PDB file of C-alpha atoms in Angstrom:
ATOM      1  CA  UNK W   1     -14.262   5.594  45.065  1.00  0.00           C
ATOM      2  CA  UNK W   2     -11.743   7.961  43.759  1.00  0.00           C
ATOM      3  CA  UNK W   3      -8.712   5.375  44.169  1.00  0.00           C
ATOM      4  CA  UNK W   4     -10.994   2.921  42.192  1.00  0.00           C
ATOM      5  CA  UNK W   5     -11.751   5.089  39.465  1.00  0.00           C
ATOM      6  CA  UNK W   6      -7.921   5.718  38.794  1.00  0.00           C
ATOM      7  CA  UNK W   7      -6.966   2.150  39.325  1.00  0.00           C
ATOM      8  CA  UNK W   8      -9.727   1.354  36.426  1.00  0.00           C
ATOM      9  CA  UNK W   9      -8.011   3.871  34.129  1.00  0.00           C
ATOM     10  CA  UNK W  10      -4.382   2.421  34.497  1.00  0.00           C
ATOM     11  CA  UNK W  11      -5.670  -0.490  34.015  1.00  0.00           C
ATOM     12  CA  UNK W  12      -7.587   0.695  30.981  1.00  0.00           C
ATOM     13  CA  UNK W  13      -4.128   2.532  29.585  1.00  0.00           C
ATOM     14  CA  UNK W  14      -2.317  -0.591  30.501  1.00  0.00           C
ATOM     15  CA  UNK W  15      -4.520  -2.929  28.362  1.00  0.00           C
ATOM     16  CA  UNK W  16      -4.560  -0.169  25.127  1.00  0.00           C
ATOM     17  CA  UNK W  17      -0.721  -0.359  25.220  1.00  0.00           C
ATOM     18  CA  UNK W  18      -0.724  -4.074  24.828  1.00  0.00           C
ATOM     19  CA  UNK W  19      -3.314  -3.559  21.822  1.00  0.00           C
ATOM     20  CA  UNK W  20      -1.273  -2.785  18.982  1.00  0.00           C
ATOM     21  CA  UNK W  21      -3.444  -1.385  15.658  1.00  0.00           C
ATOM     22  CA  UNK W  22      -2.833  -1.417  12.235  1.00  0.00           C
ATOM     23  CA  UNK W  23      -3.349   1.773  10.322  1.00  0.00           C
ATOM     24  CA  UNK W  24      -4.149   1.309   6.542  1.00  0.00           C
ATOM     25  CA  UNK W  25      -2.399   4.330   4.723  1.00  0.00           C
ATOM     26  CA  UNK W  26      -3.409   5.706   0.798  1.00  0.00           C
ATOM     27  CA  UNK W  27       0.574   6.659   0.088  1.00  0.00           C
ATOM     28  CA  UNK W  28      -0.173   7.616  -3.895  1.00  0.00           C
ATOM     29  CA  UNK W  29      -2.451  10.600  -4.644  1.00  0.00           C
ATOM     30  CA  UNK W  30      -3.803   8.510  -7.183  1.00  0.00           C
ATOM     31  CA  UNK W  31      -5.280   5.615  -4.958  1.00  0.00           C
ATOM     32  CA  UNK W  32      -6.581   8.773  -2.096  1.00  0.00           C
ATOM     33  CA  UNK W  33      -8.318  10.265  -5.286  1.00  0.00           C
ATOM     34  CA  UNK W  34      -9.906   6.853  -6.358  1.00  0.00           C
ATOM     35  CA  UNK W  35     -11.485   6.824  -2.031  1.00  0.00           C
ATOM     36  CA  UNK W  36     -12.740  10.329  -2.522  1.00  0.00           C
ATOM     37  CA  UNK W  37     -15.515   8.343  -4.407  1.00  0.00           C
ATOM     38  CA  UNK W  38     -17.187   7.173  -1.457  1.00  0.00           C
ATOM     39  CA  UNK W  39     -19.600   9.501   0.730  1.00  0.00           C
ATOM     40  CA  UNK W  40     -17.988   8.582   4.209  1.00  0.00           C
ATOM     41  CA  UNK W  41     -14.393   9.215   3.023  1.00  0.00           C
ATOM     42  CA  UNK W  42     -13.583  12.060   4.823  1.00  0.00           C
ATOM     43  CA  UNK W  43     -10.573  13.902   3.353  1.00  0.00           C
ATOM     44  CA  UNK W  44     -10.535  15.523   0.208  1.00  0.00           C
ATOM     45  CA  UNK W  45      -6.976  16.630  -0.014  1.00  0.00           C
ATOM     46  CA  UNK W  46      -3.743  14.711   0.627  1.00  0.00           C
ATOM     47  CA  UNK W  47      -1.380  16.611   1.646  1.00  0.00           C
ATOM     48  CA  UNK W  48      -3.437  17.670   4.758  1.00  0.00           C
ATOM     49  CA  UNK W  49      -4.668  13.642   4.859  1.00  0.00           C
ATOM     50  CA  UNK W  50      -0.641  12.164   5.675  1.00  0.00           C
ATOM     51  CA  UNK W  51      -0.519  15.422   8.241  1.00  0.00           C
ATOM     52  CA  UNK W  52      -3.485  14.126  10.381  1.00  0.00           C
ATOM     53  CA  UNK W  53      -2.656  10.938   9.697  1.00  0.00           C
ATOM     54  CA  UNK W  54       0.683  11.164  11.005  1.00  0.00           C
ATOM     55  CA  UNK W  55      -0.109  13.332  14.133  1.00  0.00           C
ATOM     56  CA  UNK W  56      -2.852  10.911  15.153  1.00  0.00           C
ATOM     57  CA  UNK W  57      -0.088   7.962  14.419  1.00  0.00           C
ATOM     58  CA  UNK W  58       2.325  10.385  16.847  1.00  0.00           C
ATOM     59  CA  UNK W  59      -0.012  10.904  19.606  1.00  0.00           C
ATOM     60  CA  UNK W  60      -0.787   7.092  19.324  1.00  0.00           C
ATOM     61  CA  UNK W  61       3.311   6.457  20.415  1.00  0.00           C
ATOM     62  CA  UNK W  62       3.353   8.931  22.995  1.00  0.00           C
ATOM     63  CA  UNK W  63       0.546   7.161  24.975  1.00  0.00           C
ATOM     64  CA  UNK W  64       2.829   4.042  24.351  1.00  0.00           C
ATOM     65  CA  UNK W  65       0.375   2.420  22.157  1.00  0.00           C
ATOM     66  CA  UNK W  66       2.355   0.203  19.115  1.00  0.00           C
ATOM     67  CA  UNK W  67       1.259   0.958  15.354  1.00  0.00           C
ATOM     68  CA  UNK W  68       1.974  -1.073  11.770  1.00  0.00           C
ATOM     69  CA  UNK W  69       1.607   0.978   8.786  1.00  0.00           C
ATOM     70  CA  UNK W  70       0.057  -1.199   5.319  1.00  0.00           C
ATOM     71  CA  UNK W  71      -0.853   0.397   2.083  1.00  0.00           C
ATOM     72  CA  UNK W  72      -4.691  -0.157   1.260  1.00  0.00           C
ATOM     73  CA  UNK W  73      -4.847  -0.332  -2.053  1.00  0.00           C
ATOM     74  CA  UNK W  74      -8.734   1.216  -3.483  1.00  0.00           C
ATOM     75  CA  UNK W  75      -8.887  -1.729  -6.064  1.00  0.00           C
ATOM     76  CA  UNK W  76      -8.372  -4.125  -3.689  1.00  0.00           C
ATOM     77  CA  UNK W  77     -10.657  -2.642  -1.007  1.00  0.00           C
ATOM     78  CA  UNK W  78     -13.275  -2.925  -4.054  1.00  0.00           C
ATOM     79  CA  UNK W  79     -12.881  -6.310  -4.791  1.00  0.00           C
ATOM     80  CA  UNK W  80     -12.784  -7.478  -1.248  1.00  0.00           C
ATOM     81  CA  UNK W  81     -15.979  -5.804  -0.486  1.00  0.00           C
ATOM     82  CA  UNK W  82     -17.594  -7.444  -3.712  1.00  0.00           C
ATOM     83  CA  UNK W  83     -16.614 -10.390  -3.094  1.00  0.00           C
ATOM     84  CA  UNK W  84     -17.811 -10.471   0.745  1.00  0.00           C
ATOM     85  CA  UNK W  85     -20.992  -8.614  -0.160  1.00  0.00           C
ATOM     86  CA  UNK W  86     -20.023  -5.588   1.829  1.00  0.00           C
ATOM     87  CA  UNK W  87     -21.025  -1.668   0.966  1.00  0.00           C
ATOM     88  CA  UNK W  88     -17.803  -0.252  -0.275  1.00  0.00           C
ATOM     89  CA  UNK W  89     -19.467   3.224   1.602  1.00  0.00           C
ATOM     90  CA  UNK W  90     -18.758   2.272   5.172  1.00  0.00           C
ATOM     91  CA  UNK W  91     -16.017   3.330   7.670  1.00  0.00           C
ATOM     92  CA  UNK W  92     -16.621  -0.744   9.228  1.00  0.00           C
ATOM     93  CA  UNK W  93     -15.848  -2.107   5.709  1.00  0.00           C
ATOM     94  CA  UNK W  94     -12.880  -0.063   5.776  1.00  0.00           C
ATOM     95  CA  UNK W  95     -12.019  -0.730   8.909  1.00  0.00           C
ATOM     96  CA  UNK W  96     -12.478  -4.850   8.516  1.00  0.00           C
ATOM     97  CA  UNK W  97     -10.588  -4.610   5.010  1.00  0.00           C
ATOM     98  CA  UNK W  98      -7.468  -2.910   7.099  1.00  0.00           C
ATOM     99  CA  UNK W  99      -7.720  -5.708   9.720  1.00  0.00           C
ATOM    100  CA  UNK W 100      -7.405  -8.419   7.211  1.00  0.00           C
ATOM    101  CA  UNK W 101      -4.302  -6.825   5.365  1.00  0.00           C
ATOM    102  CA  UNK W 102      -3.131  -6.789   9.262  1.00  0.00           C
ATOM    103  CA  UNK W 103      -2.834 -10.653   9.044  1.00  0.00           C
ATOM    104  CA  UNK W 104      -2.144 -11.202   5.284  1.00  0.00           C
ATOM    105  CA  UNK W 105      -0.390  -7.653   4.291  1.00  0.00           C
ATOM    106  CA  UNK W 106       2.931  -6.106   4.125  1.00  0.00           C
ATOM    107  CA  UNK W 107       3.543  -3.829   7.211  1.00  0.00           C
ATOM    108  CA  UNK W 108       6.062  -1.571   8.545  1.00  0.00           C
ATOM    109  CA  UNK W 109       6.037  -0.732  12.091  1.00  0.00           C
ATOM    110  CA  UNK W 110       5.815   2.986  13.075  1.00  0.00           C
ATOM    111  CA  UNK W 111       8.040   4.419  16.166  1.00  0.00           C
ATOM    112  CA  UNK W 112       7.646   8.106  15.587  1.00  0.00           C
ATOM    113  CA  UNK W 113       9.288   8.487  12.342  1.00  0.00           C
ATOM    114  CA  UNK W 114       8.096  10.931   9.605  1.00  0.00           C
ATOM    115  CA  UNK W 115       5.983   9.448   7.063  1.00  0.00           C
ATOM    116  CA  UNK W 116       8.042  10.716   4.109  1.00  0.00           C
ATOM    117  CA  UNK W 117      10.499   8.251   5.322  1.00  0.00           C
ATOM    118  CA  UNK W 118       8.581   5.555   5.905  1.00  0.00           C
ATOM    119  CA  UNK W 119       6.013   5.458   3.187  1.00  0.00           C
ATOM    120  CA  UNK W 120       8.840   4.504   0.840  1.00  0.00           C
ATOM    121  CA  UNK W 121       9.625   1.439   2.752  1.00  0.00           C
ATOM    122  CA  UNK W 122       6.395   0.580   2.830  1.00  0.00           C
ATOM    123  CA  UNK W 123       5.575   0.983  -0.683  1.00  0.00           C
ATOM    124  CA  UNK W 124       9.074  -1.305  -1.556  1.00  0.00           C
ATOM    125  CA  UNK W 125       7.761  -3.871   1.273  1.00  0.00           C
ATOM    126  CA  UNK W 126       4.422  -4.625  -0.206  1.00  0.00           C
ATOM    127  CA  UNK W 127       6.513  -4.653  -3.678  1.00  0.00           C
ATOM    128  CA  UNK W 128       8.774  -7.183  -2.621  1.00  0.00           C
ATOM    129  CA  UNK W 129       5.777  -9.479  -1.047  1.00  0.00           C
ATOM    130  CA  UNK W 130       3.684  -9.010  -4.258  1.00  0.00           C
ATOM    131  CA  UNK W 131       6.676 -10.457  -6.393  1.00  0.00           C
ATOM    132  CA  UNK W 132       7.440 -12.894  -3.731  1.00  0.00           C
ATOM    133  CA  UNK W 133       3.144 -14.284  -3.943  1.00  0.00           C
ATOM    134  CA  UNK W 134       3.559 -14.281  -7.808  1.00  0.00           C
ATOM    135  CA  UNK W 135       6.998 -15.963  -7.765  1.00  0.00           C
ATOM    136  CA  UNK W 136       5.555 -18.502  -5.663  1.00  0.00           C
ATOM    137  CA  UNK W 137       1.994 -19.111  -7.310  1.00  0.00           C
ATOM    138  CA  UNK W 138       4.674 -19.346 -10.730  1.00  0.00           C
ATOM    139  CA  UNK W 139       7.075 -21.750  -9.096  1.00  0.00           C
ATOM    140  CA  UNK W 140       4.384 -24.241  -7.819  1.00  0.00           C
ATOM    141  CA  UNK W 141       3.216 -24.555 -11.450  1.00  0.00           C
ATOM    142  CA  UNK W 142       6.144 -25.969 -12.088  1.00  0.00           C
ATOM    143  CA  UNK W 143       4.505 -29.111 -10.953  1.00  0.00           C
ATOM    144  CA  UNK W 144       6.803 -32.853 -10.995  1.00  0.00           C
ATOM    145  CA  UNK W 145       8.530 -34.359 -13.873  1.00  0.00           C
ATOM    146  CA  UNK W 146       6.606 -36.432 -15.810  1.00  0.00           C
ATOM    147  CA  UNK W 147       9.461 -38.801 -16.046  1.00  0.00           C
ATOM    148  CA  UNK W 148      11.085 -39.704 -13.101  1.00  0.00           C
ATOM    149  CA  UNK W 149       7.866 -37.878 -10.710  1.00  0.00           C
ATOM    150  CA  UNK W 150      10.753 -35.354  -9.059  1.00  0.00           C
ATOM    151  CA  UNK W 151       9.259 -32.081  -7.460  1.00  0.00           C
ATOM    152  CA  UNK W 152      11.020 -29.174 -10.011  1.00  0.00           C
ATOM    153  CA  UNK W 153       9.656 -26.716  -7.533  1.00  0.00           C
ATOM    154  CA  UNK W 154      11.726 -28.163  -4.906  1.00  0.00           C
ATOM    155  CA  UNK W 155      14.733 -28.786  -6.948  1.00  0.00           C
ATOM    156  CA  UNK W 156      14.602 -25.153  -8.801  1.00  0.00           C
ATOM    157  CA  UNK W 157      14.609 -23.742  -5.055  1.00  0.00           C
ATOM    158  CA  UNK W 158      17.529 -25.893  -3.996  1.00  0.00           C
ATOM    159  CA  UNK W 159      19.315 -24.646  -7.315  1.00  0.00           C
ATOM    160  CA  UNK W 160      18.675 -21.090  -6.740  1.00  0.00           C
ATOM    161  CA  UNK W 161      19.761 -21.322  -3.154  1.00  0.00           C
ATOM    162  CA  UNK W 162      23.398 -22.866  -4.297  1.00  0.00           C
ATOM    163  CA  UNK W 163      23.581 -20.118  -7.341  1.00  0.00           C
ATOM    164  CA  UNK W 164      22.795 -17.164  -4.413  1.00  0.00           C
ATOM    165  CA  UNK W 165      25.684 -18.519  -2.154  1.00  0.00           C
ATOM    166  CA  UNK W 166      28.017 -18.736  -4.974  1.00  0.00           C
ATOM    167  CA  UNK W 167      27.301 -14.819  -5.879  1.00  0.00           C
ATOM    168  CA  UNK W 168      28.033 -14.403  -2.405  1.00  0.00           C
ATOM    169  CA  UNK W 169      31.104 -15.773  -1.980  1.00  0.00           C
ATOM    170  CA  UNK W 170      32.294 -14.462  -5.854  1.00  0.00           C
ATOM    171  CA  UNK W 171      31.299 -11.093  -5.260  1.00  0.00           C
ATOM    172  CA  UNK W 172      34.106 -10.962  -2.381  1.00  0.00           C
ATOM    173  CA  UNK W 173      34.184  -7.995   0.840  1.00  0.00           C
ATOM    174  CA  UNK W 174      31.561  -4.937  -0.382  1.00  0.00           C
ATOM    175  CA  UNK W 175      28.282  -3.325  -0.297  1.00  0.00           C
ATOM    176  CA  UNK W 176      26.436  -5.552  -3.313  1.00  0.00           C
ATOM    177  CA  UNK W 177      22.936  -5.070  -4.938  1.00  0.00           C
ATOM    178  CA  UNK W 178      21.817  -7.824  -7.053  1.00  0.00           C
ATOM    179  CA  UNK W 179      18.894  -7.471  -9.017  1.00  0.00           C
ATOM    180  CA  UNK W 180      17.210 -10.735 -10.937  1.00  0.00           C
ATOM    181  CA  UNK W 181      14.152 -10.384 -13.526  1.00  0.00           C
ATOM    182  CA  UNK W 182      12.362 -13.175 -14.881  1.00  0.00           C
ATOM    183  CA  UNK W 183       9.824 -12.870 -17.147  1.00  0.00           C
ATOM    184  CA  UNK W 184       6.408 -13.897 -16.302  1.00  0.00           C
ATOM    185  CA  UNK W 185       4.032 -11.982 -17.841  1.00  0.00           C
ATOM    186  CA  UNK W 186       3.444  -8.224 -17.048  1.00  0.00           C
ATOM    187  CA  UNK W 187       5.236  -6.852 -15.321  1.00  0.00           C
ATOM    188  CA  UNK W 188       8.156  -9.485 -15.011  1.00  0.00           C
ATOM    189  CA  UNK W 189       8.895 -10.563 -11.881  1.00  0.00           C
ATOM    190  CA  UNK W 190      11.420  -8.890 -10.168  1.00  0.00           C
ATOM    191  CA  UNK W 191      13.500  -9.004  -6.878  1.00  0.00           C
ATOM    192  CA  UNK W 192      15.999  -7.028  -5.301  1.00  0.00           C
ATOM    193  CA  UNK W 193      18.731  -7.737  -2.748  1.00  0.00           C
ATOM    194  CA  UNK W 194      21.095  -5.713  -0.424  1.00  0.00           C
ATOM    195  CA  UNK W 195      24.140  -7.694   0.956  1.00  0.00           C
ATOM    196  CA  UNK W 196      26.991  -6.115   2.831  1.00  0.00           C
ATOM    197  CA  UNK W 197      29.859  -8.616   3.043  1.00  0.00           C
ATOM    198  CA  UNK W 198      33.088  -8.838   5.155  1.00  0.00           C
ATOM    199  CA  UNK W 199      35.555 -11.438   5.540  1.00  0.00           C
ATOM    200  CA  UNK W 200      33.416 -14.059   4.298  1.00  0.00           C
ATOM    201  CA  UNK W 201      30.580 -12.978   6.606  1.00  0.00           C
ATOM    202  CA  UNK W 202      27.479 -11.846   4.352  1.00  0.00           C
ATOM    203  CA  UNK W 203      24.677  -9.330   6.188  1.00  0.00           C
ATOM    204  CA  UNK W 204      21.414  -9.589   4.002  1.00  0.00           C
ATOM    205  CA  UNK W 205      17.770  -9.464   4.768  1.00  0.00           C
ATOM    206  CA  UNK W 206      16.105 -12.880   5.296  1.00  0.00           C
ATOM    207  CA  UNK W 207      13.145 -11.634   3.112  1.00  0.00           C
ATOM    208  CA  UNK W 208      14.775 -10.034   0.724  1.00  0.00           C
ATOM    209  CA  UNK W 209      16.766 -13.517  -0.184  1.00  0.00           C
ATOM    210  CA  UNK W 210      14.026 -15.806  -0.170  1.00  0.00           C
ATOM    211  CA  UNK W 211      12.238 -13.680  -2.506  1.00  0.00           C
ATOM    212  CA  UNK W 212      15.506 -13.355  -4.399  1.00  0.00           C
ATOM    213  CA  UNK W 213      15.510 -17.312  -4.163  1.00  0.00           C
ATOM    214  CA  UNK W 214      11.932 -17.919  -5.335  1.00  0.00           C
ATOM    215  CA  UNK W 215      11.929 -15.645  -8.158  1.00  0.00           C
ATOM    216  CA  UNK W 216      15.443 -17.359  -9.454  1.00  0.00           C
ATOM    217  CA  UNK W 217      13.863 -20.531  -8.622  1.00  0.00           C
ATOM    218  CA  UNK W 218      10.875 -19.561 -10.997  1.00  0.00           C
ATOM    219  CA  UNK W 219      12.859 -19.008 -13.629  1.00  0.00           C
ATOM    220  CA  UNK W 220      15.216 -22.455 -13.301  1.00  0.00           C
ATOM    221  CA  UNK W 221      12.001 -24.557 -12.819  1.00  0.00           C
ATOM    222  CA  UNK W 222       9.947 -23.272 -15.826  1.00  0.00           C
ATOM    223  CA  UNK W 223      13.585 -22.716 -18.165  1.00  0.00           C
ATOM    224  CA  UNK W 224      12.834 -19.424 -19.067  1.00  0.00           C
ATOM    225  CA  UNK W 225      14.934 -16.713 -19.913  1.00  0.00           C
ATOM    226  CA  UNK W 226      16.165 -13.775 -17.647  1.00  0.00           C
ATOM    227  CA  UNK W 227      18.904 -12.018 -15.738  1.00  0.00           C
ATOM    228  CA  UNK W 228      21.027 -11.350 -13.006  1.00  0.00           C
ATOM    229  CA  UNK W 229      22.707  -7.715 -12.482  1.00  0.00           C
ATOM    230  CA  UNK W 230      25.128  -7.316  -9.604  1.00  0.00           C
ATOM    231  CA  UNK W 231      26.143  -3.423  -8.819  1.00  0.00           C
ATOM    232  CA  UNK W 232      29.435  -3.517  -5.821  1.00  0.00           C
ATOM    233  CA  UNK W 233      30.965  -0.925  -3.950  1.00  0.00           C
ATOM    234  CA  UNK W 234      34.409  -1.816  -2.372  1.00  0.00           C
ATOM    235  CA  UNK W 235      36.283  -0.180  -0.246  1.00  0.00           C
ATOM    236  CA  UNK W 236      39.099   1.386  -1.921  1.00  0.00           C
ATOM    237  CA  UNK W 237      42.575   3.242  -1.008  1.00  0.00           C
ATOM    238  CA  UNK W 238      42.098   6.673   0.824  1.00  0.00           C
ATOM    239  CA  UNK W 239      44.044   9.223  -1.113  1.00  0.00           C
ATOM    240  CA  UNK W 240      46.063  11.516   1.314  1.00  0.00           C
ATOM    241  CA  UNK W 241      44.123  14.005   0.132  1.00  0.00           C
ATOM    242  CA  UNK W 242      41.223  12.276   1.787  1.00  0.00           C
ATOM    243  CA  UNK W 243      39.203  12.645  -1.362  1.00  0.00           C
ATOM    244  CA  UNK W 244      38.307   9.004  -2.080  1.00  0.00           C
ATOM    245  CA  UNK W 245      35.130   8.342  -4.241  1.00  0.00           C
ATOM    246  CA  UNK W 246      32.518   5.317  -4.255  1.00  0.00           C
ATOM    247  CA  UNK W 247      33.648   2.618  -7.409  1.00  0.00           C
ATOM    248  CA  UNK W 248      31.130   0.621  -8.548  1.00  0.00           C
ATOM    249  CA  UNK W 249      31.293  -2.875 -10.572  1.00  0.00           C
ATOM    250  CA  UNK W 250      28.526  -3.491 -12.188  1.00  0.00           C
ATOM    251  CA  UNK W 251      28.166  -7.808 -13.491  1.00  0.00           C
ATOM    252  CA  UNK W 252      26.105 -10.091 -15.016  1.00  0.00           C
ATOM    253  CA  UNK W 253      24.064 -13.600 -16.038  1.00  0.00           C
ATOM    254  CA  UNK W 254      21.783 -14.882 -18.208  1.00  0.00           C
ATOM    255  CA  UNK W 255      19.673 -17.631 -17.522  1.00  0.00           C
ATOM    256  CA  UNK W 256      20.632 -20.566 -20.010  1.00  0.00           C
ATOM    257  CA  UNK W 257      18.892 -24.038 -19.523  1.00  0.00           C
ATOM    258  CA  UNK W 258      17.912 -23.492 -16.207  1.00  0.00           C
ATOM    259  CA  UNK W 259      21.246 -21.975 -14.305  1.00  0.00           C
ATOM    260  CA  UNK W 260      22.705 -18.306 -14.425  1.00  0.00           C
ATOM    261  CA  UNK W 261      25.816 -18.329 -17.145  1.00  0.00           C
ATOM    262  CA  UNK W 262      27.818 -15.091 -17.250  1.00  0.00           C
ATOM    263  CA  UNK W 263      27.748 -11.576 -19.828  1.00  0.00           C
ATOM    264  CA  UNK W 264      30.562 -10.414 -21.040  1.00  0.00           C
ATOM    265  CA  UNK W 265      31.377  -7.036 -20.466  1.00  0.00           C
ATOM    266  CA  UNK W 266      30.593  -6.339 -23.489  1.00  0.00           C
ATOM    267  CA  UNK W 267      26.593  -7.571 -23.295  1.00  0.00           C
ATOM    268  CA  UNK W 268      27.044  -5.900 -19.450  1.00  0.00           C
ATOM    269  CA  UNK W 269      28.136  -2.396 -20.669  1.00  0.00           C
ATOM    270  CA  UNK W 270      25.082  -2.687 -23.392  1.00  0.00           C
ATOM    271  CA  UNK W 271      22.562  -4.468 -21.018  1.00  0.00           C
ATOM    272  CA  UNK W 272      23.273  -1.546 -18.267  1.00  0.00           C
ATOM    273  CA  UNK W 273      23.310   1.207 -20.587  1.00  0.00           C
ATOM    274  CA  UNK W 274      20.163   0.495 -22.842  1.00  0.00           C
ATOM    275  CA  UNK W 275      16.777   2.282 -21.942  1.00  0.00           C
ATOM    276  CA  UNK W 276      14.550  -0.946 -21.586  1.00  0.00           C
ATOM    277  CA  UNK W 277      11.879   0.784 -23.020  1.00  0.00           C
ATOM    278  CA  UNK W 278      13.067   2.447 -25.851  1.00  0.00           C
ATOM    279  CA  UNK W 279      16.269   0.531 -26.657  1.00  0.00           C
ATOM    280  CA  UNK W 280      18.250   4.040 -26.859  1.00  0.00           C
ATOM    281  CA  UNK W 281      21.576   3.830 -25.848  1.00  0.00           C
ATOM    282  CA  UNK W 282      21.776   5.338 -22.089  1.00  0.00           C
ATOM    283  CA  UNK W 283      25.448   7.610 -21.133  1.00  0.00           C
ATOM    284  CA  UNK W 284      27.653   5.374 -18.434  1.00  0.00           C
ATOM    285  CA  UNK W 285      27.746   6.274 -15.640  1.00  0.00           C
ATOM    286  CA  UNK W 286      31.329   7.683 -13.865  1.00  0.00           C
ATOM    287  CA  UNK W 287      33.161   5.516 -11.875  1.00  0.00           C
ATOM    288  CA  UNK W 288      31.375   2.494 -12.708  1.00  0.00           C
ATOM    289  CA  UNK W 289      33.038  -0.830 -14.331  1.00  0.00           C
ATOM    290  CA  UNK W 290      31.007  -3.228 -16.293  1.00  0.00           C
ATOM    291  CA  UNK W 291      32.816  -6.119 -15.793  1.00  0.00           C
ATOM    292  CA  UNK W 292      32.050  -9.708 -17.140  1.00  0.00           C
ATOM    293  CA  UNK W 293      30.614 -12.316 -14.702  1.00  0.00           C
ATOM    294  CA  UNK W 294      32.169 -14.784 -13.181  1.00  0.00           C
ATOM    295  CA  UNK W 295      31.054 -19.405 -13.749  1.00  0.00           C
ATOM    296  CA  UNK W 296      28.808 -20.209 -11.181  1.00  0.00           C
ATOM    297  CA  UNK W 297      29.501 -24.457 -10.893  1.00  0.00           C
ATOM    298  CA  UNK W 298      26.306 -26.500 -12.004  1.00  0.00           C
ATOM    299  CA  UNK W 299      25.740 -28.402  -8.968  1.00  0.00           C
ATOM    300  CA  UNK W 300      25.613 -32.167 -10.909  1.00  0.00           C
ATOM    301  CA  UNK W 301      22.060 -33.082  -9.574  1.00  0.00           C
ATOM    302  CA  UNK W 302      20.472 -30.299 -11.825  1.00  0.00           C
ATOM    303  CA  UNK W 303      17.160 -32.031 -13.051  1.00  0.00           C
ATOM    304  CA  UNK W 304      18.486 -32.962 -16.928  1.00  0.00           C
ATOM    305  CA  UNK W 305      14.774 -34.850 -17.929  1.00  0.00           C
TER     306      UNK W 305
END
């Protein structure tokens, strides 16, 4: 009876480590203070919320059990609940709005690291997927020519794909983060990407490019305007005093009838050191070049109708 009864319960550990969960996490004070609305929330500070929340997320990893982190956004959570005809006021609404941002969320997985680091990432994830749904929903739009019936979606993505690899292979050996921003409403679309290159060999996040791609792509199909900002670092000579410092080259393009042209350094140095809010002038920064960018070849099937 006894050997029975502890064969159940490895079997019963067994089975929760091949369960993995999904733990939906309130990361800004503002969205925790928005739950503290509802009766069954149970935490009312949020400081002392991440602490249990991580601990519980700890204990979780020690017992070998595998955990994704998502943001759950209150407004959201509000509008799914509406729309389902759920009560808002429930720990199972909660609990069935954090299962569905399981399948159609951003998510981080969580191996035992301290949520101060990992929030971040999180937060930038569900960003990057945001711009990526919107750049998407925008690019689609684009629809076919009404001339010659050609799919602009498909040829903007094909366009933004070439004008990436070019970058790439311009930008040369170097730690590169390229920024693009299309407008597109508020806020603009925007998408970031982190490429580490080295004798022609270019290390960059799968994600991170086809969002790149797709927001490029929105801009190219549609002809709008917008930009491209590339920041390097290169290696450079150690002194013998061993007391080299980072140098950064800062470039840039405009998008001009559907295909990133190059700034001059000139419209870099003022692009880079305006305050896009306020239009006041913003100090260089040290060791930074702004440095005009370089043609990028107009592949000769861009769509001309």
């Amino acid at each position: 009876m006894t050997s029975t009864f502890r064969t159940t319960r490895r079997t019963r550990e067994q089975l929760r480590r091949e369960i993995p969960g999904t733990a939906a996490v309130l990361a800004d004070p503002h969205d925790f203070a928005t739950m503290r609305r509802y009766r069954t929330f149970p935490f009312d500070d949020h400081t002392r919320y991440l602490r249990h929340l991580e601990d519980h997320l700890r204990t979780r990893t020690a017992k070998g059990v595998r955990t994704t982190l998502t943001l759950f956004d209150p407004d959201a959570y509000a509008e799914y609940c509406q729309e389902l005809g759920l009560d808002p006021d429930t720990t199972d609404s909660r609990a069935r709005y954090t299962a569905e941002l399981a399948c159609t969320g951003a998510t981080v997985p969580y191996a035992g690291e301290p949520l101060a680091e990992l929030l971040p990432l999180l937060v930038e994830e569900t960003g990057r997927q945001i711009a990526w749904d919107r750049a998407a929903t925008r690019l689609a739009e684009a629809g076919t020519c009404p001339d010659c019936d050609e799919d602009l979606s498909h040829t903007a993505f094909a366009l933004a794909t070439q004008a990436l690899k070019e970058l790439l292979d311009g930008l040369g050996d170097g730690t590169h983060h390229l920024v693009c921003s299309i407008p597109a409403g508020a806020p603009p679309l925007l998408a970031a990407l982190r490429i580490t290159s080295e004798e022609g060999r270019h290390h960059l996040s799968e994600s991170e490019s086809l969002t790149f791609c797709t927001v490029l792509a929105a801009g190219i199909a549609h002809r709008t305007p917008g930009g491209i900002v590339s920041r390097s670092t290169r290696p450079q000579p150690q002194p013998d005093d061993g007391t080299a410092t980072p140098h950064d080259t800062v470039r840039g393009w405009t998008l001009r009838d559907g295909w990133p042209e190059p700034l001059t350094a000139a419209q870099v140095f003022t692009a880079y050191c305006t305050d896009a809010e306020t239009g006041e002038p913003i100090p260089p920064e040290h060791q930074v070049d702004h440095t005009a960018g370089f043609p990028l070849t107009r592949p000769p099937e861009t769509h001309r109708c």
